[in-house]
Each structure stands twice: as C-alpha cells, then as structure tokens.
Amino acid sequence: MTAPFIPNGAASDVPFVLRVVVQSRLAGSPVDLAHEAEALSSKVNGAIAIDPSKTGLHELCPACHTEVPLEDITQATCPSGHSWARCSVTSFILSTSMVRTCIGCSRKALLPVSQSSAADTNWLPPAARSWIVKELLEAVQRCLFCGNSFVGIV
Ligand SMILES: [Zn+2]
Ligand SMILES: [Zn+2]
C-alpha cells in the first residue's frame, strides 16, 4: 500500500473501512490479518475525525430495532434473540430481498447494485451506501467462501 489509502473527504467511506478493521480483529482471524487491520485502523484514525455514532458498526435489529454488535461475521443475533444472516461479502445484516445465494454453501450476499431491480440504493444498509461497498459487491462474482457461483432468488 504505497498510495494514500484514504483520500480527503472520504468520510462516507470510513464506516466500511472500520467494519473491515473490526472484522479482521475478531477471534479466529489470522494474526497477520489482525496486524494489517491494526495498521489500517491507525491510518484512518490519523487521517479522519471519526464520529462513532456514524460508523454503522452497530446495526439495528430489523425486527425490534435494538443494537446488534458486530461479533460474528456470518450471523447476527440481537439481545431479544432475533437472528439474521449477514452478507457473506460485506457482513451487513441481510434484511432485504435483494440478495443472491451461493449454490455451493448457501451463504447469502447482497446483490450488486447493477443487478437490483430497485430504482435507488435505499435498500442497502445506510453504512453500505459508499462506493467501496458498491464496487466490492460488483467485483465479487463468486462466493468468497467456496468459489461457487451465486443465484438470485426473487
Ligand atoms: Zn431483535
Ligand atoms: Zn459458497
């Protein structure tokens, strides 16, 4: 990583960067990945003033609207016990029908914006409406876990 990773005025992109950092530090993550996350985290913190309320790391349970911390990248469970699958590409809670499913392992992921039938991107979680997330969803053509292709079920 030689070029500055965070361009000026990229505040709307920070939430997803922080998300990657948190994910990379969860238990079970490879040590070198955790170190990369550490370095990325200090770069972001040094470059941009971060408003913790806007990081989007704690999503709201789609059913009862209590906060669900990011503790597991495959599943989200709120304090009341509602359980949700997370997007296998971005880890956002899946509460939309705009999803695709891996034919190999059945993990689900958000649809690329170009493949959604919606007129806007309001179906994406608020913290996912940055170009990084959109580009990532477009770029991922196969399941990151098993390499199979996705099918959309609508
Ligand atoms: Zn809930
Ligand atoms: Zn898969």
Short mmCIF file of N, CA and C and ligand atoms in Angstrom, two decimals:
data_model
loop_
_atom_site.label_atom_id
_atom_site.label_comp_id
_atom_site.label_asym_id
_atom_site.label_seq_id
_atom_site.Cartn_x
_atom_site.Cartn_y
_atom_site.Cartn_z
N MET A 1 0.85 -1.19 0.00
CA MET A 1 0.00 0.00 0.00
C MET A 1 0.88 1.24 0.00
N THR A 2 1.13 1.80 -1.16
CA THR A 2 2.01 2.96 -1.21
C THR A 2 1.20 4.26 -1.31
N ALA A 3 0.17 4.27 -2.16
CA ALA A 3 -0.65 5.48 -2.29
C ALA A 3 -1.44 5.70 -1.00
N PRO A 4 -1.74 6.97 -0.70
CA PRO A 4 -2.56 7.23 0.49
C PRO A 4 -3.88 6.47 0.33
N PHE A 5 -4.22 5.72 1.33
CA PHE A 5 -5.38 4.87 1.21
C PHE A 5 -6.67 5.64 1.38
N ILE A 6 -6.65 6.69 2.20
CA ILE A 6 -7.86 7.45 2.48
C ILE A 6 -7.77 8.84 1.85
N PRO A 7 -8.44 9.07 0.72
CA PRO A 7 -8.41 10.41 0.14
C PRO A 7 -9.20 11.37 1.03
N ASN A 8 -8.90 12.66 0.88
CA ASN A 8 -9.64 13.66 1.64
C ASN A 8 -11.12 13.60 1.29
N GLY A 9 -11.93 13.88 2.27
CA GLY A 9 -13.36 13.94 2.02
C GLY A 9 -14.00 12.59 1.85
N ALA A 10 -13.35 11.57 2.35
CA ALA A 10 -13.88 10.23 2.19
C ALA A 10 -14.65 9.78 3.42
N ALA A 11 -15.16 10.72 4.17
CA ALA A 11 -15.81 10.38 5.44
C ALA A 11 -16.93 9.36 5.27
N SER A 12 -17.61 9.40 4.13
CA SER A 12 -18.71 8.45 3.95
C SER A 12 -18.20 7.04 3.69
N ASP A 13 -16.94 6.92 3.39
CA ASP A 13 -16.37 5.60 3.13
C ASP A 13 -15.77 4.97 4.39
N VAL A 14 -15.59 5.81 5.40
CA VAL A 14 -14.95 5.33 6.62
C VAL A 14 -15.71 4.19 7.30
N PRO A 15 -17.04 4.27 7.36
CA PRO A 15 -17.75 3.19 8.05
C PRO A 15 -17.36 1.80 7.57
N PHE A 16 -17.21 1.65 6.28
CA PHE A 16 -16.91 0.31 5.79
C PHE A 16 -15.46 -0.09 6.09
N VAL A 17 -14.58 0.90 6.06
CA VAL A 17 -13.18 0.61 6.40
C VAL A 17 -13.10 0.13 7.84
N LEU A 18 -13.82 0.82 8.73
CA LEU A 18 -13.80 0.44 10.14
C LEU A 18 -14.40 -0.96 10.33
N ARG A 19 -15.39 -1.24 9.51
CA ARG A 19 -16.03 -2.55 9.57
C ARG A 19 -15.02 -3.65 9.24
N VAL A 20 -14.25 -3.39 8.22
CA VAL A 20 -13.22 -4.36 7.83
C VAL A 20 -12.21 -4.53 8.96
N VAL A 21 -11.87 -3.41 9.60
CA VAL A 21 -10.93 -3.47 10.72
C VAL A 21 -11.48 -4.34 11.84
N VAL A 22 -12.72 -4.08 12.21
CA VAL A 22 -13.33 -4.85 13.31
C VAL A 22 -13.40 -6.33 12.96
N GLN A 23 -13.83 -6.61 11.74
CA GLN A 23 -13.94 -8.00 11.30
C GLN A 23 -12.60 -8.71 11.37
N SER A 24 -11.55 -7.98 10.96
CA SER A 24 -10.23 -8.60 10.88
C SER A 24 -9.64 -8.85 12.25
N ARG A 25 -10.21 -8.23 13.29
CA ARG A 25 -9.68 -8.42 14.63
C ARG A 25 -10.51 -9.41 15.45
N LEU A 26 -11.59 -9.91 14.87
CA LEU A 26 -12.41 -10.86 15.62
C LEU A 26 -11.61 -12.13 15.89
N ALA A 27 -12.01 -12.82 16.96
CA ALA A 27 -11.34 -14.06 17.33
C ALA A 27 -11.33 -15.02 16.14
N GLY A 28 -10.22 -15.69 15.93
CA GLY A 28 -10.14 -16.66 14.85
C GLY A 28 -9.53 -16.10 13.58
N SER A 29 -9.33 -14.80 13.56
CA SER A 29 -8.74 -14.17 12.39
C SER A 29 -7.23 -14.43 12.38
N PRO A 30 -6.65 -14.64 11.19
CA PRO A 30 -5.19 -14.88 11.15
C PRO A 30 -4.42 -13.71 11.74
N VAL A 31 -3.30 -13.99 12.39
CA VAL A 31 -2.53 -12.97 13.09
C VAL A 31 -2.06 -11.86 12.14
N ASP A 32 -1.59 -12.24 10.94
CA ASP A 32 -1.08 -11.20 10.05
C ASP A 32 -2.22 -10.30 9.56
N LEU A 33 -3.40 -10.85 9.40
CA LEU A 33 -4.55 -10.04 9.02
C LEU A 33 -4.90 -9.06 10.13
N ALA A 34 -4.86 -9.54 11.37
CA ALA A 34 -5.13 -8.68 12.51
C ALA A 34 -4.13 -7.53 12.57
N HIS A 35 -2.87 -7.81 12.23
CA HIS A 35 -1.84 -6.75 12.22
C HIS A 35 -2.12 -5.74 11.13
N GLU A 36 -2.51 -6.21 9.95
CA GLU A 36 -2.87 -5.31 8.85
C GLU A 36 -4.02 -4.40 9.30
N ALA A 37 -4.98 -4.99 9.98
CA ALA A 37 -6.14 -4.23 10.43
C ALA A 37 -5.72 -3.15 11.42
N GLU A 38 -4.78 -3.51 12.28
CA GLU A 38 -4.25 -2.56 13.26
C GLU A 38 -3.65 -1.35 12.55
N ALA A 39 -2.84 -1.62 11.53
CA ALA A 39 -2.17 -0.55 10.78
C ALA A 39 -3.19 0.31 10.04
N LEU A 40 -4.18 -0.34 9.45
CA LEU A 40 -5.21 0.38 8.72
C LEU A 40 -6.00 1.27 9.67
N SER A 41 -6.30 0.74 10.81
CA SER A 41 -7.06 1.47 11.81
C SER A 41 -6.34 2.75 12.24
N SER A 42 -5.03 2.66 12.48
CA SER A 42 -4.33 3.86 12.93
C SER A 42 -4.20 4.87 11.79
N LYS A 43 -4.11 4.39 10.55
CA LYS A 43 -4.08 5.32 9.42
C LYS A 43 -5.39 6.09 9.33
N VAL A 44 -6.48 5.37 9.43
CA VAL A 44 -7.79 6.01 9.32
C VAL A 44 -7.99 7.00 10.46
N ASN A 45 -7.64 6.58 11.66
CA ASN A 45 -7.81 7.45 12.82
C ASN A 45 -6.97 8.71 12.70
N GLY A 46 -5.79 8.58 12.11
CA GLY A 46 -4.94 9.73 11.95
C GLY A 46 -5.42 10.67 10.86
N ALA A 47 -6.13 10.13 9.87
CA ALA A 47 -6.49 10.92 8.69
C ALA A 47 -7.85 11.59 8.81
N ILE A 48 -8.75 10.99 9.51
CA ILE A 48 -10.12 11.48 9.50
C ILE A 48 -10.69 11.48 10.92
N ALA A 49 -11.37 12.56 11.27
CA ALA A 49 -12.06 12.60 12.55
C ALA A 49 -13.28 11.69 12.44
N ILE A 50 -13.34 10.70 13.29
CA ILE A 50 -14.41 9.72 13.18
C ILE A 50 -15.51 9.98 14.21
N ASP A 51 -16.71 10.10 13.72
CA ASP A 51 -17.86 10.25 14.59
C ASP A 51 -18.39 8.84 14.90
N PRO A 52 -18.20 8.39 16.14
CA PRO A 52 -18.54 6.99 16.46
C PRO A 52 -20.01 6.66 16.17
N SER A 53 -20.88 7.67 16.23
CA SER A 53 -22.30 7.37 16.01
C SER A 53 -22.60 7.11 14.54
N LYS A 54 -21.64 7.42 13.67
CA LYS A 54 -21.90 7.25 12.25
C LYS A 54 -21.10 6.11 11.63
N THR A 55 -20.47 5.31 12.45
CA THR A 55 -19.64 4.27 11.88
C THR A 55 -20.45 3.10 11.35
N GLY A 56 -21.68 2.97 11.85
CA GLY A 56 -22.53 1.90 11.32
C GLY A 56 -22.10 0.50 11.73
N LEU A 57 -21.19 0.42 12.70
CA LEU A 57 -20.73 -0.91 13.10
C LEU A 57 -21.81 -1.65 13.87
N HIS A 58 -22.59 -0.87 14.61
CA HIS A 58 -23.68 -1.49 15.35
C HIS A 58 -24.96 -1.26 14.56
N GLU A 59 -25.40 -2.31 13.92
CA GLU A 59 -26.63 -2.18 13.14
C GLU A 59 -27.82 -2.41 14.06
N LEU A 60 -28.99 -1.97 13.60
CA LEU A 60 -30.20 -2.20 14.38
C LEU A 60 -30.87 -3.49 13.92
N CYS A 61 -31.38 -4.24 14.87
CA CYS A 61 -32.13 -5.45 14.54
C CYS A 61 -33.33 -5.04 13.69
N PRO A 62 -33.50 -5.65 12.52
CA PRO A 62 -34.61 -5.26 11.65
C PRO A 62 -35.98 -5.50 12.29
N ALA A 63 -36.05 -6.38 13.27
CA ALA A 63 -37.35 -6.68 13.89
C ALA A 63 -37.65 -5.78 15.07
N CYS A 64 -36.70 -5.59 15.99
CA CYS A 64 -37.02 -4.85 17.21
C CYS A 64 -36.17 -3.58 17.37
N HIS A 65 -35.29 -3.33 16.43
CA HIS A 65 -34.51 -2.09 16.41
C HIS A 65 -33.59 -1.88 17.60
N THR A 66 -33.19 -2.97 18.27
CA THR A 66 -32.13 -2.80 19.25
C THR A 66 -30.80 -3.02 18.54
N GLU A 67 -29.73 -2.52 19.16
CA GLU A 67 -28.42 -2.60 18.52
C GLU A 67 -27.88 -4.02 18.50
N VAL A 68 -27.31 -4.38 17.37
CA VAL A 68 -26.66 -5.67 17.24
C VAL A 68 -25.19 -5.43 16.96
N PRO A 69 -24.33 -5.75 17.92
CA PRO A 69 -22.90 -5.54 17.69
C PRO A 69 -22.34 -6.50 16.66
N LEU A 70 -21.26 -6.08 16.01
CA LEU A 70 -20.59 -6.94 15.03
C LEU A 70 -19.63 -7.85 15.78
N GLU A 71 -20.08 -9.06 16.06
CA GLU A 71 -19.24 -10.00 16.82
C GLU A 71 -18.99 -11.29 16.05
N ASP A 72 -19.79 -11.50 15.04
CA ASP A 72 -19.71 -12.73 14.27
C ASP A 72 -19.98 -12.32 12.83
N ILE A 73 -19.12 -12.73 11.89
CA ILE A 73 -19.30 -12.22 10.53
C ILE A 73 -20.30 -13.02 9.72
N THR A 74 -20.79 -14.13 10.26
CA THR A 74 -21.75 -14.90 9.47
C THR A 74 -23.18 -14.71 9.93
N GLN A 75 -23.35 -14.30 11.18
CA GLN A 75 -24.69 -14.26 11.74
C GLN A 75 -24.81 -13.12 12.73
N ALA A 76 -26.01 -12.57 12.86
CA ALA A 76 -26.26 -11.51 13.83
C ALA A 76 -27.41 -11.93 14.72
N THR A 77 -27.23 -11.79 16.03
CA THR A 77 -28.30 -12.12 16.95
C THR A 77 -28.49 -10.95 17.90
N CYS A 78 -29.70 -10.42 17.97
CA CYS A 78 -29.95 -9.26 18.81
C CYS A 78 -30.21 -9.72 20.24
N PRO A 79 -30.22 -8.77 21.21
CA PRO A 79 -30.43 -9.16 22.61
C PRO A 79 -31.76 -9.89 22.83
N SER A 80 -32.74 -9.66 21.97
CA SER A 80 -34.03 -10.36 22.13
C SER A 80 -34.05 -11.71 21.42
N GLY A 81 -32.95 -12.06 20.80
CA GLY A 81 -32.86 -13.38 20.20
C GLY A 81 -33.22 -13.47 18.72
N HIS A 82 -33.54 -12.34 18.08
CA HIS A 82 -33.77 -12.39 16.64
C HIS A 82 -32.45 -12.68 15.95
N SER A 83 -32.51 -13.57 15.00
CA SER A 83 -31.27 -13.99 14.35
C SER A 83 -31.32 -13.70 12.86
N TRP A 84 -30.24 -13.16 12.34
CA TRP A 84 -30.18 -12.77 10.94
C TRP A 84 -28.90 -13.26 10.30
N ALA A 85 -29.00 -13.56 9.01
CA ALA A 85 -27.79 -13.89 8.28
C ALA A 85 -27.08 -12.58 7.93
N ARG A 86 -25.79 -12.64 7.84
CA ARG A 86 -25.03 -11.49 7.37
C ARG A 86 -24.58 -11.73 5.94
N CYS A 87 -24.41 -10.66 5.19
CA CYS A 87 -23.91 -10.74 3.82
C CYS A 87 -22.53 -11.37 3.84
N SER A 88 -22.31 -12.38 3.01
CA SER A 88 -21.02 -13.09 3.03
C SER A 88 -19.90 -12.26 2.41
N VAL A 89 -20.26 -11.15 1.76
CA VAL A 89 -19.23 -10.28 1.17
C VAL A 89 -18.92 -9.10 2.09
N THR A 90 -19.95 -8.48 2.65
CA THR A 90 -19.75 -7.23 3.38
C THR A 90 -20.02 -7.34 4.88
N SER A 91 -20.67 -8.42 5.32
CA SER A 91 -21.04 -8.67 6.71
C SER A 91 -22.22 -7.83 7.20
N PHE A 92 -22.85 -7.07 6.32
CA PHE A 92 -24.03 -6.34 6.76
C PHE A 92 -25.19 -7.31 7.01
N ILE A 93 -26.06 -6.95 7.94
CA ILE A 93 -27.24 -7.76 8.22
C ILE A 93 -28.14 -7.78 6.99
N LEU A 94 -28.61 -8.96 6.63
CA LEU A 94 -29.47 -9.09 5.45
C LEU A 94 -30.94 -9.01 5.86
N SER A 95 -31.56 -7.89 5.55
CA SER A 95 -32.98 -7.76 5.84
C SER A 95 -33.71 -7.27 4.59
N THR A 96 -33.14 -7.56 3.44
CA THR A 96 -33.72 -7.15 2.17
C THR A 96 -33.91 -8.39 1.30
N SER A 97 -34.75 -8.29 0.30
CA SER A 97 -34.89 -9.41 -0.64
C SER A 97 -33.86 -9.31 -1.76
N MET A 98 -33.08 -8.23 -1.76
CA MET A 98 -32.06 -8.03 -2.81
C MET A 98 -30.81 -8.82 -2.47
N VAL A 99 -30.96 -10.13 -2.45
CA VAL A 99 -29.82 -10.97 -2.11
C VAL A 99 -29.59 -12.03 -3.18
N ARG A 100 -28.42 -12.57 -3.18
CA ARG A 100 -28.07 -13.72 -4.03
C ARG A 100 -27.59 -14.81 -3.09
N THR A 101 -27.71 -16.04 -3.56
CA THR A 101 -27.38 -17.18 -2.72
C THR A 101 -26.34 -18.04 -3.42
N CYS A 102 -25.34 -18.46 -2.68
CA CYS A 102 -24.30 -19.32 -3.25
C CYS A 102 -24.88 -20.72 -3.49
N ILE A 103 -24.65 -21.26 -4.68
CA ILE A 103 -25.18 -22.59 -4.99
C ILE A 103 -24.37 -23.69 -4.30
N GLY A 104 -23.19 -23.35 -3.80
CA GLY A 104 -22.37 -24.36 -3.14
C GLY A 104 -22.64 -24.46 -1.65
N CYS A 105 -22.56 -23.33 -0.94
CA CYS A 105 -22.64 -23.37 0.53
C CYS A 105 -23.87 -22.64 1.07
N SER A 106 -24.68 -22.08 0.18
CA SER A 106 -25.92 -21.41 0.57
C SER A 106 -25.73 -20.11 1.34
N ARG A 107 -24.50 -19.62 1.45
CA ARG A 107 -24.33 -18.31 2.08
C ARG A 107 -24.99 -17.26 1.19
N LYS A 108 -25.50 -16.22 1.80
CA LYS A 108 -26.17 -15.17 1.05
C LYS A 108 -25.34 -13.90 1.03
N ALA A 109 -25.53 -13.13 -0.02
CA ALA A 109 -24.83 -11.85 -0.13
C ALA A 109 -25.76 -10.83 -0.77
N LEU A 110 -25.50 -9.56 -0.49
CA LEU A 110 -26.27 -8.50 -1.13
C LEU A 110 -26.05 -8.57 -2.64
N LEU A 111 -27.05 -8.18 -3.39
CA LEU A 111 -26.92 -8.12 -4.85
C LEU A 111 -26.01 -6.95 -5.22
N PRO A 112 -25.29 -7.07 -6.33
CA PRO A 112 -24.62 -5.88 -6.86
C PRO A 112 -25.70 -4.87 -7.25
N VAL A 113 -25.44 -3.60 -7.04
CA VAL A 113 -26.44 -2.57 -7.34
C VAL A 113 -26.91 -2.68 -8.79
N SER A 114 -25.99 -3.02 -9.71
CA SER A 114 -26.35 -3.10 -11.13
C SER A 114 -27.34 -4.22 -11.42
N GLN A 115 -27.44 -5.19 -10.51
CA GLN A 115 -28.35 -6.31 -10.74
C GLN A 115 -29.66 -6.19 -9.97
N SER A 116 -29.77 -5.14 -9.18
CA SER A 116 -31.01 -4.98 -8.42
C SER A 116 -32.06 -4.32 -9.31
N SER A 117 -33.31 -4.61 -8.99
CA SER A 117 -34.39 -4.04 -9.80
C SER A 117 -34.84 -2.69 -9.24
N ALA A 118 -34.27 -2.29 -8.10
CA ALA A 118 -34.71 -1.05 -7.46
C ALA A 118 -34.17 0.17 -8.20
N ALA A 119 -34.92 1.27 -8.08
CA ALA A 119 -34.53 2.49 -8.78
C ALA A 119 -33.42 3.24 -8.04
N ASP A 120 -33.28 2.97 -6.76
CA ASP A 120 -32.23 3.65 -6.00
C ASP A 120 -31.48 2.63 -5.14
N THR A 121 -30.62 3.10 -4.25
CA THR A 121 -29.86 2.16 -3.42
C THR A 121 -30.32 2.21 -1.97
N ASN A 122 -31.54 2.67 -1.75
CA ASN A 122 -32.04 2.76 -0.37
C ASN A 122 -32.22 1.41 0.30
N TRP A 123 -32.21 0.34 -0.49
CA TRP A 123 -32.32 -0.99 0.10
C TRP A 123 -31.01 -1.43 0.74
N LEU A 124 -29.94 -0.75 0.42
CA LEU A 124 -28.66 -1.08 1.07
C LEU A 124 -28.69 -0.52 2.49
N PRO A 125 -28.06 -1.21 3.44
CA PRO A 125 -27.96 -0.63 4.78
C PRO A 125 -27.28 0.75 4.67
N PRO A 126 -27.68 1.72 5.50
CA PRO A 126 -27.12 3.09 5.37
C PRO A 126 -25.59 3.11 5.30
N ALA A 127 -24.94 2.30 6.14
CA ALA A 127 -23.48 2.32 6.16
C ALA A 127 -22.88 1.63 4.93
N ALA A 128 -23.74 1.03 4.09
CA ALA A 128 -23.23 0.31 2.92
C ALA A 128 -23.32 1.16 1.65
N ARG A 129 -23.84 2.38 1.79
CA ARG A 129 -24.06 3.18 0.58
C ARG A 129 -22.84 4.00 0.20
N SER A 130 -21.68 3.39 0.26
CA SER A 130 -20.49 4.10 -0.18
C SER A 130 -19.95 3.38 -1.41
N TRP A 131 -19.13 4.07 -2.17
CA TRP A 131 -18.65 3.47 -3.42
C TRP A 131 -17.82 2.21 -3.16
N ILE A 132 -17.15 2.16 -2.01
CA ILE A 132 -16.32 0.98 -1.74
C ILE A 132 -17.19 -0.27 -1.69
N VAL A 133 -18.30 -0.15 -0.96
CA VAL A 133 -19.18 -1.30 -0.81
C VAL A 133 -19.80 -1.67 -2.15
N LYS A 134 -20.24 -0.65 -2.90
CA LYS A 134 -20.86 -0.93 -4.19
C LYS A 134 -19.89 -1.59 -5.16
N GLU A 135 -18.67 -1.09 -5.19
CA GLU A 135 -17.66 -1.68 -6.08
C GLU A 135 -17.34 -3.11 -5.65
N LEU A 136 -17.28 -3.31 -4.35
CA LEU A 136 -16.98 -4.64 -3.83
C LEU A 136 -18.07 -5.63 -4.23
N LEU A 137 -19.32 -5.22 -4.09
CA LEU A 137 -20.42 -6.10 -4.46
C LEU A 137 -20.42 -6.40 -5.96
N GLU A 138 -20.03 -5.41 -6.76
CA GLU A 138 -19.95 -5.64 -8.20
C GLU A 138 -18.81 -6.59 -8.53
N ALA A 139 -17.71 -6.44 -7.80
CA ALA A 139 -16.49 -7.20 -8.13
C ALA A 139 -16.60 -8.67 -7.75
N VAL A 140 -17.35 -8.94 -6.70
CA VAL A 140 -17.43 -10.33 -6.24
C VAL A 140 -18.45 -11.10 -7.07
N GLN A 141 -17.94 -11.97 -7.93
CA GLN A 141 -18.81 -12.74 -8.82
C GLN A 141 -19.03 -14.16 -8.31
N ARG A 142 -18.14 -14.57 -7.42
CA ARG A 142 -18.25 -15.93 -6.89
C ARG A 142 -18.15 -15.88 -5.38
N CYS A 143 -18.70 -16.89 -4.75
CA CYS A 143 -18.70 -16.97 -3.29
C CYS A 143 -17.27 -16.89 -2.77
N LEU A 144 -17.05 -16.00 -1.80
CA LEU A 144 -15.71 -15.83 -1.25
C LEU A 144 -15.31 -17.03 -0.38
N PHE A 145 -16.30 -17.79 0.04
CA PHE A 145 -16.02 -18.91 0.94
C PHE A 145 -15.74 -20.20 0.19
N CYS A 146 -16.50 -20.46 -0.89
CA CYS A 146 -16.32 -21.76 -1.55
C CYS A 146 -16.09 -21.65 -3.05
N GLY A 147 -16.19 -20.47 -3.62
CA GLY A 147 -15.85 -20.29 -5.03
C GLY A 147 -16.95 -20.63 -6.01
N ASN A 148 -18.10 -21.05 -5.52
CA ASN A 148 -19.21 -21.35 -6.42
C ASN A 148 -19.90 -20.06 -6.86
N SER A 149 -20.78 -20.21 -7.83
CA SER A 149 -21.47 -19.01 -8.30
C SER A 149 -22.75 -18.77 -7.50
N PHE A 150 -23.30 -17.58 -7.68
CA PHE A 150 -24.49 -17.17 -6.96
C PHE A 150 -25.72 -17.29 -7.85
N VAL A 151 -26.85 -17.52 -7.24
CA VAL A 151 -28.11 -17.36 -7.95
C VAL A 151 -28.97 -16.36 -7.19
N GLY A 152 -29.72 -15.59 -7.92
CA GLY A 152 -30.64 -14.66 -7.27
C GLY A 152 -31.98 -15.34 -7.10
N ILE A 153 -32.57 -15.21 -5.95
CA ILE A 153 -33.91 -15.75 -5.76
C ILE A 153 -34.83 -14.59 -5.46
N VAL A 154 -35.66 -14.22 -6.41
CA VAL A 154 -36.56 -13.09 -6.17
C VAL A 154 -37.98 -13.54 -6.49
ZN ZN B 1 -34.41 -8.04 17.62
ZN ZN B 2 -20.31 -20.60 -1.15
#
